[in-house]
Coordinates of C-alpha atoms in Angstrom, one line a residue:
Chain A
X17 CA -26.5 -14.9 16.4
X18 CA -24.9 -13.9 19.7
X19 CA -27.1 -12.9 22.5
X20 CA -28.0 -9.5 23.8
X21 CA -25.1 -8.2 25.9
X22 CA -26.4 -4.7 26.8
X23 CA -29.8 -3.1 27.4
X24 CA -28.9 0.1 25.8
X25 CA -25.8 1.1 23.8
X26 CA -25.1 4.8 23.1
X27 CA -22.9 5.5 20.1
X28 CA -21.4 9.0 20.2
X29 CA -20.0 9.6 16.7
X30 CA -21.3 7.7 13.7
X31 CA -18.5 7.8 11.1
X32 CA -16.7 4.8 9.6
X33 CA -16.1 3.2 13.0
X34 CA -19.2 4.2 14.8
X35 CA -21.5 3.1 12.0
X36 CA -19.6 -0.2 11.6
X37 CA -20.2 -0.9 15.3
X38 CA -23.9 0.0 14.8
X39 CA -24.1 -2.5 12.0
X40 CA -22.4 -5.4 13.8
X41 CA -24.5 -4.7 17.0
X42 CA -27.6 -5.0 14.8
X43 CA -26.4 -8.1 13.0
X44 CA -25.4 -9.9 16.2
X45 CA -28.3 -8.6 18.3
X46 CA -25.9 -7.3 21.0
X47 CA -28.2 -4.6 22.4
X48 CA -31.8 -4.1 23.4
X49 CA -31.6 -0.6 22.0
X50 CA -29.0 1.5 20.2
X51 CA -29.1 5.3 20.6
X52 CA -27.0 7.3 18.1
X53 CA -25.7 10.8 18.7
X54 CA -23.5 13.1 16.6
X55 CA -23.1 16.8 16.4
X56 CA -23.9 17.2 12.8
X57 CA -27.6 17.1 12.0
X58 CA -26.9 16.1 8.4
X59 CA -24.8 13.1 9.5
X60 CA -27.4 12.2 12.1
X61 CA -30.1 12.3 9.5
X62 CA -28.0 10.0 7.2
X63 CA -27.5 7.5 10.1
X64 CA -31.3 7.4 10.5
X65 CA -31.8 6.9 6.7
X66 CA -29.4 4.0 7.0
X67 CA -31.4 2.7 9.9
X68 CA -28.3 2.3 12.0
X69 CA -30.0 2.7 15.4
X70 CA -33.2 2.9 17.3
X71 CA -33.1 6.5 18.5
X72 CA -31.2 9.6 17.2
X73 CA -30.2 12.8 18.9
X74 CA -27.7 15.6 18.5
X75 CA -27.6 15.8 22.3
X76 CA -24.8 13.5 23.5
X77 CA -25.9 13.8 27.2
X78 CA -29.4 12.7 26.3
X79 CA -28.0 9.8 24.3
X80 CA -26.1 8.3 27.2
X81 CA -29.0 8.4 29.6
X82 CA -29.7 4.8 30.8
X83 CA -27.1 3.3 28.6
X84 CA -25.0 0.5 30.1
X85 CA -22.4 0.8 27.3
X86 CA -21.3 4.1 25.8
X87 CA -18.9 4.1 22.9
X88 CA -17.2 7.3 21.8
X89 CA -16.1 7.3 18.2
X90 CA -14.9 10.8 17.5
X91 CA -11.5 12.3 16.5
X92 CA -9.2 12.0 19.5
X93 CA -9.0 15.8 19.9
X94 CA -12.7 15.9 20.7
X95 CA -12.6 13.2 23.4
X96 CA -12.3 15.7 26.3
X97 CA -15.2 17.8 25.1
X98 CA -17.5 14.8 24.7
X99 CA -16.5 13.4 28.1
X100 CA -17.4 16.7 29.7
X101 CA -20.8 16.8 27.9
X102 CA -21.9 13.3 28.8
X103 CA -20.4 13.0 32.3
X104 CA -23.5 14.3 34.2
X105 CA -25.9 12.0 32.4
X106 CA -24.0 8.7 32.7
X107 CA -25.7 5.9 34.4
X108 CA -24.0 4.5 37.5
X109 CA -22.1 1.3 36.5
X110 CA -22.1 2.1 32.8
X111 CA -19.1 1.1 30.8
X112 CA -17.6 4.0 28.9
X113 CA -15.1 3.3 26.1
X114 CA -13.7 4.9 23.0
X115 CA -12.1 3.9 19.8
X116 CA -9.3 6.5 19.5
X117 CA -6.0 5.8 17.9
X118 CA -4.1 7.4 20.8
X119 CA -4.6 6.3 24.3
X120 CA -2.6 8.4 26.8
X121 CA -4.0 11.6 25.4
X122 CA -7.6 10.3 25.4
X123 CA -7.2 9.2 29.1
X124 CA -5.8 12.6 30.1
X125 CA -8.6 14.4 28.3
X126 CA -11.5 12.2 29.5
X127 CA -10.7 10.8 32.9
X128 CA -10.9 14.2 34.8
X129 CA -14.5 14.6 33.7
X130 CA -15.9 11.1 34.3
X131 CA -17.6 10.2 37.5
X132 CA -16.1 7.5 39.8
X133 CA -19.2 5.3 39.5
X134 CA -18.7 4.5 35.8
X135 CA -16.2 2.0 34.3
X136 CA -13.9 3.9 31.9
X137 CA -12.0 1.5 29.7
X138 CA -10.2 3.1 26.8
X139 CA -10.1 1.0 23.6
X140 CA -8.8 1.0 20.1
X141 CA -10.1 -1.4 17.4
X142 CA -7.3 -1.6 14.8
X143 CA -9.7 -1.5 11.9
X144 CA -10.6 1.0 9.3
X145 CA -10.5 1.9 5.6
X146 CA -9.6 5.0 3.7
X147 CA -13.3 6.0 3.6
X148 CA -15.1 8.1 6.1
X149 CA -18.7 8.8 7.3
X150 CA -21.7 6.7 8.2
X151 CA -22.0 5.3 4.6
X152 CA -18.5 3.9 4.7
X153 CA -19.1 1.5 7.6
X154 CA -19.8 -2.3 7.3
X155 CA -20.5 -5.0 9.8
X156 CA -17.4 -7.1 8.8
X157 CA -14.9 -4.3 9.5
X158 CA -13.7 -5.8 12.8
X159 CA -13.5 -9.4 11.7
X160 CA -10.1 -11.0 12.6
X161 CA -8.7 -7.5 13.5
X162 CA -7.2 -6.8 16.9
X163 CA -8.9 -4.5 19.4
X164 CA -6.6 -3.2 22.1
X165 CA -8.0 -2.2 25.5
X166 CA -5.9 -0.2 27.8
X167 CA -7.7 -0.6 31.2
X168 CA -6.9 1.8 34.0
X169 CA -5.6 0.7 37.5
X170 CA -9.1 1.1 38.9
X171 CA -10.8 -0.8 36.1
X172 CA -13.1 -3.6 37.4
X173 CA -12.2 -7.1 36.0
X174 CA -15.8 -7.9 35.3
X175 CA -16.3 -4.8 33.3
X176 CA -13.1 -5.4 31.3
X177 CA -14.3 -9.0 30.5
X178 CA -17.7 -7.7 29.5
X179 CA -16.2 -5.2 27.1
X180 CA -13.8 -7.8 25.8
X181 CA -16.7 -10.1 25.1
X182 CA -18.5 -7.3 23.2
X183 CA -15.5 -6.9 20.9
X184 CA -15.1 -10.6 20.4
X185 CA -18.8 -10.7 19.5
X186 CA -18.0 -8.0 16.9
X187 CA -15.4 -10.4 15.4
X188 CA -12.3 -8.9 16.9
X189 CA -9.4 -10.5 18.8
X190 CA -8.8 -8.6 22.1
X191 CA -5.5 -7.6 23.7
X192 CA -4.9 -5.5 26.7
X193 CA -2.0 -3.2 27.0
X194 CA -0.5 -0.3 28.9
X195 CA -1.6 3.0 27.3
X196 CA 1.9 4.3 26.8
X197 CA 3.0 1.1 25.2
X198 CA -0.1 1.2 22.9
X199 CA 0.9 4.7 21.8
X200 CA 4.5 3.6 21.0
X201 CA 3.3 0.5 19.1
X202 CA 0.7 2.4 17.1
X203 CA 3.2 5.2 16.3
X204 CA 5.2 2.5 14.5
X205 CA 2.5 0.3 12.9
X206 CA -0.1 3.0 12.1
X207 CA 0.9 6.6 12.6
X208 CA 4.3 6.6 10.9
X209 CA 2.9 4.7 7.8
X210 CA 0.1 7.2 7.5
X211 CA 2.4 10.2 7.9
X212 CA 4.9 8.8 5.4
X213 CA 2.1 8.1 2.9
X214 CA 0.7 11.6 3.3
X215 CA 4.2 13.0 2.8
X216 CA 5.1 11.1 -0.4
X217 CA 1.8 11.9 -2.0
X218 CA 2.4 15.5 -1.1
X219 CA 5.9 15.4 -2.6
X220 CA 4.6 13.9 -5.9
X221 CA 1.8 16.5 -6.0
X222 CA 4.4 19.3 -5.7
X223 CA 6.7 18.2 -8.5
X224 CA 7.1 20.2 -11.6
X225 CA 9.6 18.1 -13.5
X226 CA 7.0 15.3 -13.4
X227 CA 3.5 16.4 -14.2
X228 CA 0.5 15.5 -12.0
X229 CA -1.0 13.6 -15.0
X230 CA 2.1 11.5 -15.3
X231 CA 2.0 10.7 -11.6
X232 CA -1.6 9.5 -12.0
X233 CA -1.1 7.6 -15.3
X234 CA 1.9 5.7 -14.2
X235 CA 1.0 5.2 -10.5
X236 CA 0.5 1.4 -10.8
X237 CA 4.3 1.1 -10.8
X238 CA 4.3 1.6 -7.0
X239 CA 3.0 5.0 -6.0
X240 CA -0.7 4.1 -5.9
X241 CA -0.1 1.8 -2.9
X242 CA 0.6 4.9 -0.8
X243 CA -2.4 6.8 -1.9
X244 CA -4.8 4.6 0.1
X245 CA -3.5 5.6 3.5
X246 CA -3.1 9.2 2.2
X247 CA -6.8 9.3 1.5
X248 CA -7.7 8.7 5.1
X249 CA -9.8 11.2 7.1
X250 CA -7.8 14.5 7.5
X251 CA -9.4 15.5 10.8
X252 CA -8.8 12.1 12.4
X253 CA -5.2 12.1 11.3
X254 CA -4.5 15.7 12.3
X255 CA -5.7 14.9 15.8
X256 CA -3.6 11.7 15.9
X257 CA -0.5 13.7 15.0
X258 CA -1.2 16.3 17.6
X259 CA -2.1 13.8 20.3
X260 CA 0.7 11.2 20.0
X261 CA 3.4 13.7 19.3
X262 CA 6.3 12.2 21.3
X263 CA 6.0 8.7 20.1
X264 CA 5.5 9.8 16.5
X265 CA 8.6 12.1 16.6
X266 CA 10.6 9.2 18.0
X267 CA 9.5 6.9 15.1
X268 CA 10.0 9.6 12.5
X269 CA 13.5 10.2 13.8
X270 CA 14.4 6.5 13.5
X271 CA 12.8 6.4 10.0
X272 CA 14.8 9.4 8.8
X273 CA 18.0 8.1 10.2
X274 CA 17.5 4.8 8.4
X275 CA 16.6 6.7 5.2
X276 CA 19.7 8.8 5.4
X277 CA 21.8 5.6 5.6
X278 CA 20.0 4.1 2.7
X279 CA 20.4 7.2 0.7
X280 CA 24.1 7.1 1.4
X281 CA 24.3 3.5 0.2
X282 CA 22.6 4.5 -3.1
X283 CA 24.9 7.5 -3.5
X284 CA 28.0 5.4 -3.0
X285 CA 26.8 2.4 -4.9
X286 CA 26.8 0.0 -2.0
X287 CA 24.9 -2.8 -3.7
X288 CA 25.4 -5.4 -0.9
X289 CA 23.9 -3.2 1.7
X290 CA 20.9 -2.5 -0.6
X291 CA 20.5 -6.2 -1.4
X292 CA 20.7 -7.2 2.3
X293 CA 17.9 -4.7 3.3
X294 CA 15.7 -5.6 0.4
X295 CA 16.0 -9.3 1.2
X296 CA 15.3 -8.9 4.9
X297 CA 12.1 -6.9 4.4
X298 CA 10.6 -9.6 2.2
X299 CA 10.2 -12.0 5.2
X300 CA 8.1 -9.4 7.1
X301 CA 5.3 -9.6 4.6
X302 CA 5.3 -13.4 4.7
X303 CA 4.9 -13.3 8.5
X304 CA 2.0 -10.9 8.2
X305 CA 0.3 -13.2 5.7
X306 CA 0.9 -16.2 8.0
X307 CA -0.6 -14.3 10.9
X308 CA -3.8 -13.8 8.9
X309 CA -3.5 -10.0 8.8
X310 CA -2.9 -9.8 5.0
X311 CA -4.1 -11.7 2.0
X312 CA -1.7 -13.8 0.0
X313 CA -2.8 -12.8 -3.5
X314 CA -0.3 -10.7 -5.5
X315 CA -1.0 -7.0 -5.7
X316 CA -3.5 -7.1 -2.8
X317 CA -5.6 -9.2 -5.1
X318 CA -6.3 -6.1 -7.2
X319 CA -5.6 -8.0 -10.5
X320 CA -8.2 -10.4 -11.6
X321 CA -6.2 -13.4 -12.8
X322 CA -8.3 -15.3 -15.3
X323 CA -6.0 -18.1 -16.2
X324 CA -3.4 -19.5 -13.9
X325 CA -1.5 -21.4 -16.5
X326 CA -1.0 -21.0 -20.3
X327 CA -3.2 -23.1 -22.4
Chain B
X15 CA -7.4 -13.8 -30.9
X16 CA -4.9 -11.4 -32.3
X17 CA -2.9 -12.6 -35.3
X18 CA 0.7 -13.7 -35.4
X19 CA 2.9 -10.6 -35.3
X20 CA 6.4 -12.3 -35.3
X21 CA 7.8 -15.5 -36.7
X22 CA 10.1 -16.1 -33.7
X23 CA 10.2 -14.3 -30.4
X24 CA 13.2 -14.8 -28.1
X25 CA 12.7 -14.2 -24.5
X26 CA 15.9 -13.6 -22.6
X27 CA 15.0 -13.9 -18.9
X28 CA 11.8 -15.7 -17.8
X29 CA 10.9 -14.2 -14.4
X30 CA 7.7 -12.4 -13.5
X31 CA 7.8 -10.2 -16.5
X32 CA 9.3 -12.6 -19.1
X33 CA 6.9 -15.4 -18.1
X34 CA 3.9 -13.0 -18.2
X35 CA 5.0 -12.0 -21.8
X36 CA 5.3 -15.7 -22.7
X37 CA 1.8 -16.4 -21.4
X38 CA 0.2 -13.5 -23.3
X39 CA 2.0 -14.3 -26.5
X40 CA 0.6 -17.9 -26.2
X41 CA -2.9 -16.7 -25.4
X42 CA -3.0 -14.2 -28.2
X43 CA -1.0 -16.3 -30.7
X44 CA 1.4 -13.4 -31.3
X45 CA 4.4 -15.6 -32.5
X46 CA 5.1 -18.5 -34.7
X47 CA 7.6 -19.8 -32.2
X48 CA 8.8 -18.7 -28.7
X49 CA 12.4 -19.5 -27.6
X50 CA 13.2 -19.0 -24.0
X51 CA 16.6 -18.5 -22.5
X52 CA 17.8 -17.9 -19.0
X53 CA 21.1 -18.5 -17.2
X54 CA 19.8 -20.7 -14.5
X55 CA 19.2 -24.3 -15.5
X56 CA 16.6 -24.7 -12.7
X57 CA 14.6 -21.7 -13.9
X58 CA 14.8 -22.9 -17.5
X59 CA 13.5 -26.3 -16.4
X60 CA 10.6 -24.7 -14.6
X61 CA 9.8 -22.6 -17.6
X62 CA 9.6 -25.8 -19.7
X63 CA 7.4 -27.5 -17.0
X64 CA 5.1 -24.5 -17.2
X65 CA 5.1 -24.9 -21.0
X66 CA 5.9 -21.3 -21.5
X67 CA 7.6 -21.6 -24.9
X68 CA 8.5 -23.9 -27.7
X69 CA 12.3 -24.2 -27.3
X70 CA 14.6 -23.7 -24.3
X71 CA 18.3 -22.9 -24.0
X72 CA 20.7 -21.5 -21.4
X73 CA 22.6 -20.0 -24.4
X74 CA 21.2 -16.6 -25.0
X75 CA 23.0 -16.2 -28.4
X76 CA 21.5 -19.4 -29.6
X77 CA 18.1 -18.3 -28.5
X78 CA 18.1 -15.1 -30.6
X79 CA 19.1 -16.8 -33.8
X80 CA 16.5 -16.1 -36.4
X81 CA 14.3 -14.2 -34.0
X82 CA 12.5 -11.1 -35.4
X83 CA 11.7 -9.9 -31.8
X84 CA 14.1 -10.2 -28.9
X85 CA 12.8 -9.2 -25.4
X86 CA 15.4 -8.9 -22.6
X87 CA 13.8 -9.2 -19.2
X88 CA 16.7 -9.3 -16.7
X89 CA 17.7 -7.1 -13.8
X90 CA 18.9 -3.8 -15.4
X91 CA 22.5 -4.4 -14.1
X92 CA 22.8 -7.4 -16.4
X93 CA 21.6 -5.6 -19.6
X94 CA 25.1 -4.9 -20.9
X95 CA 26.3 -8.4 -20.4
X96 CA 23.3 -9.8 -22.2
X97 CA 23.7 -7.4 -25.1
X98 CA 27.3 -8.4 -25.5
X99 CA 26.3 -12.1 -25.5
X100 CA 23.6 -11.9 -28.1
X101 CA 25.0 -9.2 -30.4
X102 CA 26.9 -11.5 -32.8
X103 CA 23.8 -13.8 -33.2
X104 CA 21.1 -11.2 -33.9
X105 CA 19.3 -11.4 -37.2
X106 CA 19.5 -8.3 -39.4
X107 CA 16.3 -6.3 -39.0
X108 CA 15.4 -7.8 -35.7
X109 CA 13.7 -5.6 -33.1
X110 CA 15.6 -5.8 -29.7
X111 CA 13.8 -4.4 -26.7
X112 CA 13.9 -4.7 -22.9
X113 CA 11.6 -4.2 -20.0
X114 CA 14.0 -2.5 -17.5
X115 CA 12.8 0.0 -15.0
X116 CA 15.6 2.4 -15.9
X117 CA 16.3 3.5 -19.4
X118 CA 19.3 5.8 -19.7
X119 CA 21.5 3.2 -18.0
X120 CA 20.2 0.4 -20.1
X121 CA 20.8 2.3 -23.3
X122 CA 24.4 3.2 -22.2
X123 CA 25.0 -0.5 -21.4
X124 CA 23.4 -2.1 -24.4
X125 CA 23.8 0.2 -27.4
X126 CA 27.6 -0.1 -27.7
X127 CA 27.3 -3.8 -28.3
X128 CA 24.4 -3.9 -30.7
X129 CA 25.0 -4.0 -34.4
X130 CA 23.6 -1.2 -36.6
X131 CA 21.4 -3.6 -38.6
X132 CA 19.0 -4.2 -35.6
X133 CA 16.3 -1.9 -34.3
X134 CA 17.0 -1.3 -30.6
X135 CA 13.9 0.1 -28.9
X136 CA 14.2 0.3 -25.1
X137 CA 10.9 -0.3 -23.3
X138 CA 9.4 -0.5 -19.9
X139 CA 6.0 -2.1 -19.2
X140 CA 4.8 -0.5 -15.9
X141 CA 3.4 -3.8 -14.5
X142 CA 4.5 -6.2 -11.9
X143 CA 3.6 -7.7 -8.6
X144 CA 5.6 -8.4 -5.4
X145 CA 6.2 -11.9 -6.6
X146 CA 9.1 -13.1 -8.7
X147 CA 10.1 -16.0 -10.9
X148 CA 8.4 -17.9 -13.8
X149 CA 5.6 -19.2 -11.6
X150 CA 4.6 -15.7 -10.7
X151 CA 3.7 -14.5 -14.2
X152 CA 0.2 -14.4 -15.7
X153 CA -1.2 -13.3 -19.0
X154 CA -3.3 -10.5 -17.6
X155 CA -0.4 -8.6 -16.0
X156 CA -0.2 -5.9 -18.7
X157 CA -3.9 -5.3 -19.1
X158 CA -4.7 -1.6 -18.9
X159 CA -1.2 -0.8 -17.7
X160 CA 1.1 1.6 -19.5
X161 CA 4.1 0.5 -21.5
X162 CA 6.7 3.3 -22.0
X163 CA 9.0 3.0 -25.1
X164 CA 12.0 5.3 -25.3
X165 CA 13.0 5.1 -29.0
X166 CA 16.4 6.3 -30.0
X167 CA 17.1 9.0 -32.6
X168 CA 17.9 6.3 -35.2
X169 CA 14.8 4.2 -34.4
X170 CA 12.8 3.3 -37.5
X171 CA 9.2 4.5 -37.3
X172 CA 7.9 1.2 -38.7
X173 CA 9.7 -0.8 -36.1
X174 CA 8.4 1.5 -33.3
X175 CA 4.9 1.0 -34.6
X176 CA 5.4 -2.8 -34.7
X177 CA 6.6 -3.0 -31.1
X178 CA 3.8 -0.6 -30.0
X179 CA 1.3 -2.9 -31.7
X180 CA 2.8 -5.9 -29.9
X181 CA 2.4 -4.2 -26.5
X182 CA -1.2 -3.2 -27.3
X183 CA -1.9 -6.8 -28.2
X184 CA -0.6 -7.7 -24.7
X185 CA -3.3 -5.4 -23.3
X186 CA -1.1 -2.3 -22.6
X187 CA -1.5 1.3 -23.4
X188 CA 1.7 2.6 -25.1
X189 CA 3.5 5.9 -24.5
X190 CA 6.8 7.1 -25.9
X191 CA 9.1 9.3 -24.0
X192 CA 12.6 10.6 -23.8
X193 CA 14.8 8.1 -21.7
X194 CA 15.9 10.8 -19.3
X195 CA 12.4 11.9 -18.6
X196 CA 11.3 8.3 -18.2
X197 CA 14.0 7.9 -15.5
X198 CA 12.8 11.1 -13.7
X199 CA 9.1 10.1 -13.8
X200 CA 9.8 6.5 -12.7
X201 CA 12.1 7.8 -9.9
X202 CA 9.0 9.5 -8.5
X203 CA 6.2 7.1 -9.2
X204 CA 8.0 3.8 -8.7
X205 CA 11.6 4.0 -7.4
X206 CA 11.0 6.4 -4.5
X207 CA 7.9 4.4 -3.3
X208 CA 9.8 1.2 -3.3
X209 CA 12.8 2.7 -1.4
X210 CA 10.5 4.3 1.2
X211 CA 8.6 1.0 1.6
X212 CA 11.8 -1.0 2.1
X213 CA 13.0 1.6 4.5
X214 CA 10.0 1.7 6.8
X215 CA 9.8 -2.0 6.9
X216 CA 13.5 -2.0 7.9
X217 CA 12.9 0.6 10.6
X218 CA 10.1 -1.5 12.1
X219 CA 12.2 -4.7 11.9
X220 CA 15.0 -3.0 13.9
X221 CA 12.8 -1.6 16.7
X222 CA 13.3 -3.0 20.2
X223 CA 10.6 -1.0 22.1
X224 CA 8.0 -2.6 19.8
X225 CA 8.5 -6.3 19.2
X226 CA 8.5 -7.9 15.8
X227 CA 5.4 -9.9 16.8
X228 CA 3.6 -6.7 17.7
X229 CA 4.4 -5.2 14.3
X230 CA 3.0 -8.3 12.6
X231 CA -0.1 -8.6 14.7
X232 CA -1.1 -5.0 14.5
X233 CA 0.0 -4.4 10.9
X234 CA -3.5 -4.0 9.5
X235 CA -3.6 -0.5 11.0
X236 CA -1.5 0.8 8.2
X237 CA 2.0 -0.8 8.1
X238 CA 1.0 -3.8 6.0
X239 CA 0.3 -1.6 2.9
X240 CA 4.1 -0.9 2.7
X241 CA 5.1 -4.5 3.0
X242 CA 3.9 -5.4 -0.5
X243 CA 6.4 -3.2 -2.3
X244 CA 9.0 -4.2 0.3
X245 CA 8.6 -7.8 -0.7
X246 CA 9.7 -7.1 -4.3
X247 CA 12.6 -8.8 -5.9
X248 CA 15.8 -7.7 -4.1
X249 CA 18.2 -8.1 -7.1
X250 CA 15.9 -6.1 -9.4
X251 CA 15.6 -3.3 -6.9
X252 CA 19.3 -3.2 -6.0
X253 CA 20.0 -2.7 -9.7
X254 CA 17.4 0.0 -10.1
X255 CA 18.9 1.9 -7.2
X256 CA 22.4 1.6 -8.7
X257 CA 21.3 2.5 -12.2
X258 CA 19.0 5.4 -11.7
X259 CA 21.0 7.0 -8.9
X260 CA 20.8 10.7 -9.8
X261 CA 17.0 10.9 -10.3
X262 CA 16.4 8.8 -7.2
X263 CA 18.7 11.0 -5.1
X264 CA 16.8 14.0 -6.3
X265 CA 13.5 12.6 -5.4
X266 CA 14.7 11.3 -2.0
X267 CA 16.0 14.8 -1.3
X268 CA 12.6 16.4 -2.0
X269 CA 10.8 13.7 0.0
X270 CA 13.1 14.2 3.0
X271 CA 12.8 18.0 2.8
X272 CA 9.0 17.7 2.9
X273 CA 9.2 15.2 5.7
X274 CA 11.3 17.5 7.8
X275 CA 8.7 20.2 7.3
X276 CA 5.9 17.9 8.3
X277 CA 7.9 16.7 11.3
X278 CA 8.3 20.3 12.4
X279 CA 4.5 20.9 12.0
X280 CA 3.9 17.9 14.3
X281 CA 6.5 19.1 16.8
X282 CA 5.0 22.6 17.0
X283 CA 1.4 21.4 16.9
X284 CA 0.6 23.2 13.6
X285 CA -2.8 21.5 13.1
X286 CA -3.8 23.7 10.1
X287 CA -0.8 22.7 8.1
X288 CA -1.3 19.0 8.8
X289 CA -5.0 19.3 7.9
X290 CA -4.2 21.1 4.6
X291 CA -1.7 18.4 3.5
X292 CA -4.0 15.5 4.6
X293 CA -6.9 17.0 2.6
X294 CA -4.9 17.7 -0.5
X295 CA -3.6 14.2 -0.8
X296 CA -7.0 12.7 -0.7
X297 CA -7.8 14.0 -4.2
X298 CA -4.8 12.3 -5.7
X299 CA -6.2 8.8 -5.0
X300 CA -9.6 9.8 -6.5
X301 CA -7.8 10.9 -9.7
X302 CA -5.9 7.6 -9.9
X303 CA -9.2 5.6 -9.5
X304 CA -10.8 7.8 -12.2
X305 CA -7.9 7.1 -14.5
X306 CA -8.6 3.3 -14.2
X307 CA -5.2 2.7 -12.5
X308 CA -6.7 1.7 -9.1
X309 CA -9.8 -0.1 -7.9
X310 CA -12.4 1.9 -6.0
X311 CA -13.1 -0.8 -3.3
X312 CA -12.0 0.3 0.2
X313 CA -8.9 -1.3 1.6
X314 CA -7.8 -2.4 -2.0
X315 CA -10.8 -4.7 -1.9
X316 CA -9.1 -6.9 0.7
X317 CA -12.1 -7.0 3.0
X318 CA -14.9 -9.2 1.8
X319 CA -18.0 -7.1 2.6
X320 CA -21.0 -9.5 2.9
X321 CA -23.7 -7.0 3.6
X322 CA -23.8 -3.5 2.3
X323 CA -26.5 -2.3 4.7
X324 CA -27.8 -3.4 8.1
X325 CA -30.8 -5.7 8.0

């Protein structure tokens, strides 16, 4: 058990990320009290049934009263509205953070509303699954994942260390980064992969020469790997696309340029070029496994292998 | 245990697929004798160390002598050369099949060489992992996966049923299909996903604004899902691209057209269009899970969830 780090933590938004934070706070005993707020009464009721916090309210301003840590876990397009709601009720000295997948836009939306006497430290835990809602969360979500904090110029070093220690207590590794660089990195490692996955699943869904039932039956030959990302929360991803537009368009343009070149190699039968690319990409996975960010089992470990060797 | 279905099975090629077939034949007792042949002496030696068969030879013609089933598991670009090698030694009445990911090209390469007194039934088990070589195989690889057979006009119904029964004994579900339709379906469900995965990993690898170490560290936010397919065998996938060119170019063109439209929606901030696509694609994964072709656990089951609910 870690020790109590905050007297009162307010969680605004209680979906996959918010509810996972609630669970790990509880497991590690990181707060004296957890107050949960979300707009939807049905979701709030579910959070209460799951016993995720100590108090529950649909009033975000009420939730943040007296909280020394406020974590906003809402789609990035709602960050500004939440900041405006909670600003008058924030306690002096409180740390205010978020978990949004884009950072420059969140800062632009939130900062104008927040009073000077709180410590606003934008954050992004790189963790999630394709499931959404308070039932989807679990305390282990952040274990050995990275949490990127993008402190502002005026961020106090002590507050930054306190929030970093909180995320480490949740199981994360913590990095700090410039918000613009965060948005560029995430456009590549997260936003582009999700957009490509959504797109290919859409392409398959639209085909007429290949039926939908064929796509589904034979999906284990490759296609199904893309469907996980393409099952992610639509609201969250719509907002990411709208709020990290420039970096995403830049990465999309590089991807499409490379794909055009690959398509040309296929058309003209340039086997050497194909072989070179297909060899080079193999090493990337090995590095990810070595970095502890992927498991080594074939097929994501989906296949239960009963016997390693023939009798 | 199933019963012996063939007196002698010759396996030409002993990589991931060939060695998995060898293991399931052994486990189920499907053959009186298994003869293994591959060009590489090192691979053949490894197959012998793994005790995958009963006899081993680098001479494919010698391997097929007296075999009532011959299974060719080589990159599709080598199918013609193998057919030419083995043709003079094939036993009258033998069933000759393959496991290649493209069918029209394999038929065009092999059929001219094969004598009229053998039953040539092209096949494709839709099973595999990102690993290659005889060590990568396992007997459970084909369980609940589909195996597509593309019989020719002259294929004997009894021979087709015998080969279907063999694949069912290996754990597969069997479908038959026209070779051209197979190539179109696989271009969508398998070849396009692999090409897109290779491409995005290549794009990430080439970036300079985002370092390679950042791509690796933060890959759990989406990118790593693509690296599995992009770690597949380069020779196999070069050959697939060269041998199913037309269908692949058709699917690539649809994918790129859809991506251009999605990119435009991002550029112009068309949130409704993004939301609609991102909602529609969610159902596809659900259907694949319902069809038993994917597991239901979040994140492909990669995360070990220790507690389902907070204490």
